[in-house]
Short mmCIF file of C-alpha atoms in Angstrom, two decimals:
data_model
loop_
_atom_site.label_atom_id
_atom_site.label_comp_id
_atom_site.label_asym_id
_atom_site.label_seq_id
_atom_site.Cartn_x
_atom_site.Cartn_y
_atom_site.Cartn_z
CA MET A 1 -0.02 -0.15 0.03
CA GLU A 2 2.55 2.54 -1.33
CA ASN A 3 1.83 6.21 -0.55
CA ASP A 4 -1.11 5.42 1.02
CA VAL A 5 -2.31 6.29 4.66
CA ILE A 6 -3.67 3.33 5.01
CA LYS A 7 -1.01 1.62 5.53
CA TYR A 8 -0.43 -2.99 6.57
CA VAL A 9 1.91 -3.15 9.65
CA LYS A 10 3.17 -5.78 12.06
CA PHE A 11 1.14 -5.04 15.17
CA SER A 12 4.78 -4.71 16.90
CA GLU A 13 5.27 -1.87 15.42
CA ILE A 14 1.36 -0.15 17.20
CA ASP A 15 1.49 1.95 20.26
CA LEU A 16 -1.22 -0.06 22.09
CA SER A 17 -1.03 3.23 24.83
CA ASN A 18 -2.84 5.25 21.72
CA SER A 19 -6.17 6.37 23.80
CA PHE A 20 -7.78 4.83 20.68
CA PHE A 21 -7.49 0.85 22.05
CA ASP A 22 -9.21 2.89 25.14
CA SER A 23 -12.36 1.36 23.81
CA LEU A 24 -11.26 -1.82 23.41
CA LYS A 25 -9.42 -2.70 26.66
CA GLU A 26 -13.12 -2.01 27.95
CA ASP A 27 -14.74 -3.71 26.12
CA TYR A 28 -12.74 -7.05 25.62
CA PRO A 29 -11.07 -7.84 28.22
CA GLY A 30 -7.49 -9.05 27.58
CA PHE A 31 -6.93 -7.11 24.96
CA GLU A 32 -3.95 -6.17 25.42
CA ASP A 33 -2.25 -9.58 25.86
CA TRP A 34 -4.25 -10.29 22.94
CA PHE A 35 -2.61 -7.80 21.22
CA VAL A 36 0.85 -8.85 22.40
CA ARG A 37 0.80 -12.45 21.11
CA LYS A 38 -0.14 -11.04 17.56
CA SER A 39 3.52 -9.30 17.61
CA GLY A 40 4.42 -10.81 14.75
CA GLU A 41 1.31 -10.70 12.38
CA SER A 42 -0.13 -7.20 11.08
CA ALA A 43 -3.00 -5.33 10.42
CA TYR A 44 -4.17 -1.71 8.45
CA ILE A 45 -4.03 1.38 10.14
CA LEU A 46 -4.99 4.62 9.05
CA ASN A 47 -2.45 6.79 11.33
CA GLU A 48 -1.55 10.36 10.39
CA GLY A 49 -0.70 11.74 13.58
CA THR A 50 -4.46 10.63 15.32
CA MET A 51 -5.40 6.64 15.01
CA ARG A 52 -8.32 6.93 13.03
CA GLY A 53 -8.59 2.83 11.91
CA PHE A 54 -7.69 -0.63 12.78
CA LEU A 55 -7.83 -3.47 10.50
CA TYR A 56 -7.31 -6.69 11.88
CA LEU A 57 -8.35 -10.31 9.55
CA LYS A 58 -7.99 -14.00 10.35
CA ASP A 59 -8.12 -16.84 8.05
CA GLU A 60 -10.14 -20.04 10.52
CA ASP A 61 -10.97 -23.03 8.96
CA GLU A 62 -12.92 -24.73 12.86
CA ALA A 63 -16.03 -24.90 14.30
CA SER A 64 -17.27 -23.33 16.67
CA ASP A 65 -19.58 -23.93 19.23
CA ASP A 66 -19.23 -20.85 21.33
CA ILE A 67 -21.74 -19.32 18.53
CA THR A 68 -25.89 -19.37 18.95
CA PRO A 69 -26.62 -21.37 16.09
CA PRO A 70 -22.80 -23.12 16.38
CA PHE A 71 -20.77 -22.73 13.49
CA GLU A 72 -19.66 -26.35 11.28
CA LYS A 73 -16.25 -26.14 10.48
CA LYS A 74 -15.75 -24.41 7.18
CA ARG A 75 -12.87 -21.71 5.97
CA ARG A 76 -13.93 -18.62 6.98
CA LEU A 77 -12.61 -14.94 7.16
CA LYS A 78 -12.83 -12.83 10.36
CA ILE A 79 -13.10 -9.93 10.58
CA GLY A 80 -10.68 -10.36 14.19
CA THR A 81 -10.54 -6.59 15.23
CA PHE A 82 -12.64 -3.78 13.31
CA LYS A 83 -12.23 -0.07 14.82
CA ILE A 84 -12.53 3.93 13.16
CA ASP A 85 -13.44 6.67 14.58
CA SER A 86 -15.78 8.19 11.98
CA HIS A 87 -15.08 11.72 10.93
CA GLY A 88 -16.85 12.51 7.59
CA THR A 89 -14.91 11.07 5.26
CA VAL A 90 -16.70 8.00 4.57
CA LEU A 91 -13.94 6.26 6.19
CA GLY A 92 -15.91 2.99 6.72
CA GLU A 93 -16.63 1.71 3.32
CA ARG A 94 -12.44 2.53 2.36
CA PHE A 95 -12.00 -0.34 5.02
CA MET A 96 -15.16 -2.54 3.83
CA SER A 97 -13.31 -2.12 0.35
CA ILE A 98 -10.52 -3.78 1.76
CA ILE A 99 -12.15 -6.54 3.21
CA MET A 100 -14.35 -7.08 0.41
CA ASN A 101 -11.73 -7.67 -1.49
CA GLU A 102 -10.15 -9.49 0.50
CA MET A 103 -12.39 -12.28 0.75
CA ILE A 104 -12.64 -12.56 -3.38
CA ALA A 105 -9.16 -12.20 -3.45
CA GLY A 106 -8.81 -15.25 -0.81
CA ASN A 107 -11.26 -17.39 -1.77
CA TYR A 108 -13.95 -16.78 0.94
CA ASP A 109 -17.43 -18.36 0.74
CA GLU A 110 -17.96 -17.14 4.35
CA ILE A 111 -16.75 -13.88 6.17
CA TYR A 112 -17.88 -12.80 9.52
CA VAL A 113 -17.97 -10.22 12.65
CA THR A 114 -18.93 -9.94 15.70
CA LEU A 115 -20.08 -6.98 17.33
CA PHE A 116 -21.76 -5.06 20.09
CA ASP A 117 -25.64 -4.20 19.48
CA LYS A 118 -24.50 -0.74 20.72
CA GLN A 119 -22.14 -0.39 17.30
CA VAL A 120 -25.30 0.29 15.65
CA GLY A 121 -22.72 2.68 12.90
CA LEU A 122 -20.67 -0.44 11.89
CA ILE A 123 -23.44 -3.03 12.18
CA ARG A 124 -25.48 -0.10 9.24
CA LEU A 125 -21.96 -0.49 7.21
CA PHE A 126 -22.34 -4.21 7.14
CA GLU A 127 -25.79 -4.66 6.48
CA LYS A 128 -24.89 -2.59 4.14
CA PHE A 129 -22.90 -4.82 2.24
CA GLY A 130 -24.33 -7.73 2.63
CA PHE A 131 -24.17 -8.80 6.08
CA GLU A 132 -26.94 -10.62 7.40
CA ASN A 133 -27.12 -11.85 11.48
CA TRP A 134 -26.45 -15.68 12.15
CA GLY A 135 -26.93 -15.46 16.15
CA GLU A 136 -24.79 -14.73 19.39
CA LYS A 137 -21.55 -15.47 20.85
CA SER A 138 -21.82 -16.74 24.84
CA ASN A 139 -20.41 -13.10 25.47
CA HIS A 140 -23.97 -11.79 23.40
CA GLU A 141 -21.51 -10.36 20.70
CA LEU A 142 -23.51 -10.30 17.26
CA VAL A 143 -22.63 -12.34 15.06
CA TYR A 144 -23.36 -10.87 10.90
CA SER A 145 -21.39 -13.42 8.66
CA LYS A 146 -21.90 -12.85 4.82
CA SER A 147 -21.63 -15.77 1.85
CA LEU A 148 -21.45 -15.00 -1.50
CA LYS A 149 -24.75 -15.64 -2.33
CA VAL A 150 -26.17 -13.25 -5.34
CA SER A 151 -28.45 -10.58 -4.36
CA ASP A 152 -30.07 -7.45 -6.53
CA ASP A 153 -28.33 -5.37 -4.47
CA ILE A 154 -25.37 -3.95 -6.01
CA PHE A 155 -23.75 -2.89 -2.84
CA LYS A 156 -24.63 -6.85 -0.87
CA ASN A 157 -22.84 -7.90 -4.08
CA TYR A 158 -19.70 -5.59 -3.72
CA PRO A 159 -17.25 -5.69 -5.10
CA ARG A 160 -18.81 -7.96 -7.57
CA LEU A 161 -19.72 -7.47 -11.25
CA GLN A 162 -23.43 -8.42 -12.35
CA VAL A 163 -22.07 -8.41 -16.16
CA SER A 164 -25.39 -10.24 -17.13
CA ASN A 165 -28.69 -8.40 -18.82
CA ALA A 166 -26.18 -5.15 -18.16
CA ASN A 167 -25.14 -2.15 -21.12
CA TYR A 168 -21.65 -1.65 -21.36
CA TYR A 169 -20.03 1.45 -21.72
CA LEU A 170 -16.11 3.40 -21.94
CA LEU A 171 -16.40 6.48 -20.34
CA GLY A 172 -13.45 8.73 -20.44
CA ILE A 173 -12.10 10.81 -17.99
CA TRP A 174 -9.16 13.24 -18.25
CA PRO A 175 -5.85 12.65 -15.93
CA LYS A 176 -6.24 14.89 -13.80
CA PHE A 177 -9.68 14.39 -12.42
CA HIS A 178 -9.11 10.43 -12.82
CA THR A 179 -6.73 9.83 -10.21
CA LEU A 180 -7.77 11.80 -7.82
CA LEU A 181 -11.31 10.35 -8.38
CA PHE A 182 -9.85 6.34 -8.46
CA PRO A 183 -6.66 6.76 -6.68
CA GLN A 184 -6.68 2.64 -6.37
CA SER A 185 -6.57 2.75 -10.01
CA ARG A 186 -3.47 5.16 -10.27
CA LEU A 187 -0.76 4.21 -12.83
CA MET A 188 2.72 2.96 -12.36
CA THR A 189 3.98 6.70 -13.52
CA GLU A 190 1.84 7.94 -11.61
CA ARG A 191 3.49 6.17 -8.15
CA ASP A 192 4.22 9.48 -6.18
CA HIS A 193 0.75 10.09 -5.95
CA VAL A 194 -0.80 9.73 -2.29
CA ILE A 195 -4.11 7.97 -1.62
CA GLN A 196 -5.43 10.18 1.16
CA ASP A 197 -8.24 10.36 4.21
CA LEU A 198 -10.32 12.44 2.09
CA SER A 199 -14.03 11.06 1.40
CA PHE A 200 -13.75 11.30 -2.79
CA THR A 201 -11.09 9.05 -2.41
CA ASN A 202 -12.85 6.83 0.10
CA THR A 203 -16.12 6.21 -0.89
CA ILE A 204 -16.73 3.66 -3.28
CA GLU A 205 -19.54 5.56 -4.57
CA LYS A 206 -18.25 8.46 -7.30
CA VAL A 207 -19.63 10.49 -8.64
CA TYR A 208 -19.21 12.26 -12.07
CA LEU A 209 -19.90 15.02 -13.75
CA THR A 210 -20.03 15.65 -17.85
CA LYS A 211 -21.54 17.23 -20.38
CA MET A 212 -20.66 14.57 -23.15
CA TYR A 213 -22.92 12.95 -25.45
CA GLY A 214 -24.83 9.93 -25.21
CA ILE A 215 -25.03 10.03 -21.28
CA GLU A 216 -28.09 9.92 -21.25
CA ASN A 217 -28.44 6.34 -22.03
CA LEU A 218 -27.13 5.65 -19.44
CA LYS A 219 -29.25 2.78 -16.89
CA LYS A 220 -29.30 1.47 -13.13
CA ASP A 221 -26.33 -1.43 -13.20
CA ASP A 222 -25.14 -0.56 -16.44
CA LEU A 223 -21.36 -1.44 -16.41
CA LEU A 224 -17.96 1.12 -17.16
CA ILE A 225 -14.93 0.77 -18.36
CA ILE A 226 -13.25 3.54 -16.86
CA TYR A 227 -11.12 5.32 -19.29
CA ARG A 228 -8.09 7.49 -18.04
CA THR A 229 -7.27 9.50 -21.46
CA ALA A 230 -4.26 10.69 -23.17
CA GLU A 231 -1.23 12.40 -21.62
CA GLN A 232 -0.95 16.24 -22.85
CA GLY A 233 1.56 15.58 -25.78
CA LYS A 234 1.65 12.62 -25.89
CA SER A 235 0.12 9.83 -27.93
CA ALA A 236 -3.53 8.63 -27.35
CA ARG A 237 -3.40 5.26 -29.04
CA PHE A 238 -0.59 4.89 -26.24
CA SER A 239 -1.32 7.41 -22.91
CA SER A 240 -4.69 6.14 -22.41
CA VAL A 241 -5.43 3.45 -21.15
CA ALA A 242 -8.78 1.46 -19.52
CA THR A 243 -8.13 1.22 -15.58
CA SER A 244 -11.33 0.43 -14.26
CA VAL A 245 -15.04 -1.39 -13.87
CA CYS A 246 -17.70 0.48 -12.21
CA THR A 247 -21.53 0.19 -12.08
CA VAL A 248 -23.80 2.77 -12.52
CA ILE A 249 -26.10 3.32 -9.50
CA ASP A 250 -28.15 6.15 -11.06
CA TYR A 251 -27.64 8.94 -13.16
CA LYS A 252 -29.69 12.36 -13.39
CA ASN A 253 -29.96 15.38 -15.43
CA ILE A 254 -29.15 18.66 -13.47
CA SER A 255 -32.39 19.49 -14.94
CA GLU A 256 -34.14 17.39 -12.82
CA PHE A 257 -33.08 18.97 -9.27
CA SER A 258 -35.42 21.43 -8.19
CA SER A 259 -33.01 23.57 -6.20
CA PHE A 260 -28.94 23.77 -6.02
CA GLU A 261 -29.35 21.57 -2.03
CA GLU A 262 -31.69 18.87 -3.81
CA TYR A 263 -28.28 18.74 -6.31
CA SER A 264 -25.12 18.56 -3.80
CA LYS A 265 -27.71 16.03 -1.41
CA PHE A 266 -27.36 13.74 -4.50
CA ILE A 267 -23.97 14.09 -5.08
CA GLY A 268 -23.17 13.87 -2.01
CA LYS A 269 -19.15 13.02 -1.04
CA GLY A 270 -18.25 10.94 -4.68
CA THR A 271 -16.97 14.18 -5.85
CA ILE A 272 -13.85 15.49 -5.81
CA PHE A 273 -15.81 19.29 -6.39
CA GLN A 274 -15.86 21.99 -3.36
CA ASP A 275 -19.19 23.46 -2.96
CA ARG A 276 -18.07 26.59 -4.66
CA GLU A 277 -16.62 24.53 -7.72
CA LEU A 278 -20.70 22.38 -7.87
CA ARG A 279 -22.57 25.88 -6.94
CA SER A 280 -21.21 27.44 -10.55
CA PHE A 281 -21.49 24.21 -12.52
CA TRP A 282 -25.62 24.51 -10.50
CA ASN A 283 -25.90 28.32 -11.99
CA SER A 284 -24.28 27.54 -15.42
CA LYS A 285 -26.05 24.24 -16.40
CA ASN A 286 -22.31 23.90 -17.85
CA TYR A 287 -22.13 19.70 -16.99
CA PRO A 288 -25.65 18.50 -16.90
CA HIS A 289 -25.04 14.86 -16.66
CA VAL A 290 -24.73 13.89 -13.11
CA ILE A 291 -23.34 9.83 -12.51
CA LYS A 292 -22.90 7.88 -9.75
CA MET A 293 -20.95 4.82 -9.80
CA LEU A 294 -19.87 2.15 -7.45
CA TYR A 295 -16.15 1.57 -7.81
CA ASN A 296 -16.05 -2.05 -8.44
CA VAL A 297 -12.56 -3.20 -8.75
CA ALA A 298 -9.08 -2.24 -10.77
CA LEU A 299 -8.12 -3.48 -13.39
CA GLN A 300 -4.88 -5.88 -12.67
CA LYS A 301 -3.21 -4.71 -16.33
CA ARG A 302 -4.22 -1.79 -17.78
CA ILE A 303 -5.10 -1.50 -20.93
CA VAL A 304 -3.55 1.03 -23.75
CA ARG A 305 -6.06 2.17 -26.76
CA ASP A 306 -3.78 0.23 -28.82
CA THR A 307 -4.94 -2.67 -27.19
CA LEU A 308 -8.08 -1.67 -27.36
CA LEU A 309 -8.43 -0.83 -31.09
CA GLU A 310 -6.70 -4.13 -32.32
CA GLU A 311 -7.86 -7.05 -30.07
CA VAL A 312 -10.60 -5.55 -28.43
CA GLY A 313 -12.57 -3.55 -31.58
CA ILE A 314 -13.33 -0.68 -29.99
CA ASP A 315 -14.76 2.44 -33.07
CA THR A 316 -12.01 4.56 -33.80
CA GLY A 317 -13.74 7.35 -32.96
CA TYR A 318 -14.87 9.31 -30.11
CA ALA A 319 -13.39 7.65 -26.94
CA GLY A 320 -15.52 9.72 -23.86
CA PHE A 321 -18.21 8.03 -24.00
CA MET A 322 -18.82 4.79 -26.69
CA LYS A 323 -21.09 1.91 -26.28
CA LEU A 324 -19.95 -1.26 -25.90
CA SER A 325 -20.80 -5.09 -26.83
CA GLU A 326 -20.40 -7.61 -24.37
CA GLU A 327 -17.76 -9.34 -26.40
CA GLN A 328 -15.78 -6.67 -26.25
CA PHE A 329 -16.90 -6.22 -22.41
CA ASN A 330 -15.49 -9.14 -20.93
CA ASN A 331 -12.15 -8.76 -23.69
CA ILE A 332 -11.35 -5.95 -21.64
CA LEU A 333 -11.87 -7.84 -18.55
CA GLU A 334 -9.38 -10.95 -19.70
CA LEU A 335 -7.19 -8.70 -20.65
CA GLY A 336 -6.97 -6.49 -17.83
CA GLU A 337 -6.50 -9.96 -15.80
CA VAL A 338 -9.57 -8.98 -13.78
CA HIS A 339 -9.95 -12.95 -11.45
CA GLU A 340 -13.12 -14.75 -12.56
CA SER A 341 -14.34 -14.31 -8.57
CA PHE A 342 -15.20 -10.73 -8.88
CA ILE A 343 -17.88 -11.61 -12.18
CA ILE A 344 -20.98 -12.89 -11.66
CA ASP A 345 -22.13 -14.35 -14.95
#
């Protein structure tokens, strides 16, 4: 996680005396001893002067009679310890993307977490992403589990892609906007870009404003190949690249909003633009199309325009926004080395 505010570090490198851990010490007798025993293992943390997040994931392959109803023996990913200090940057979604990608990458069929009923915010977050109440532990912690069953809710399927019965498009985004909005999809040449603790970085609900023709055809659940357009002064054929896949959550034209407040509320925290910029767009109506999309997955291998033309067979015309066939879309996933576990047929 190079140049990322979230780090994967050894327990031994973490200051247990930090006040961030006080609530965990209160809720879990023996937490300090447990923490010391884990000194050789690693966890995800966000600590920029102030500790804001901690996540420990554990591979399990066992039964448990401490849960009612009990767990049969099965390989599971356990969210061993998870705490965030929410401060308005949608940090929970960023950590949830780490959790869900670990589930997919590790080929787990099931994942679970234990929570106290007072942790209302975390319970709401896990339920949003498809965790269901399984039962209760002997210490009265609630057990929430998630399997890979398919839902008609794209958040509960996240990060997997529902590829059948969708429309497919390629959406071009300028480089300066692309890396801010999709920092996990940055190019190797952008490795110095720091992934910060910001709302539009953390949220998996990205919002894009544009005036490109054809956007008005977008519908919920359509799939988008995100296409980072050419670097200034460089050949588009070899500097434009497909980087990511997103699912359309919603589309609206600016004319559908009755006020700036309604417009701003719909956009939410998924935009790179500040309030004063949004007010300017509202007044000018210069970017009438508002796309809200779920950021599913980065292509493991970025695909340059030359390959898109020669091997995928995309149109040589305007690449700002274009429709793709199902065959072209699937070809991009294959060339981009998207693991089949991310695909729901």
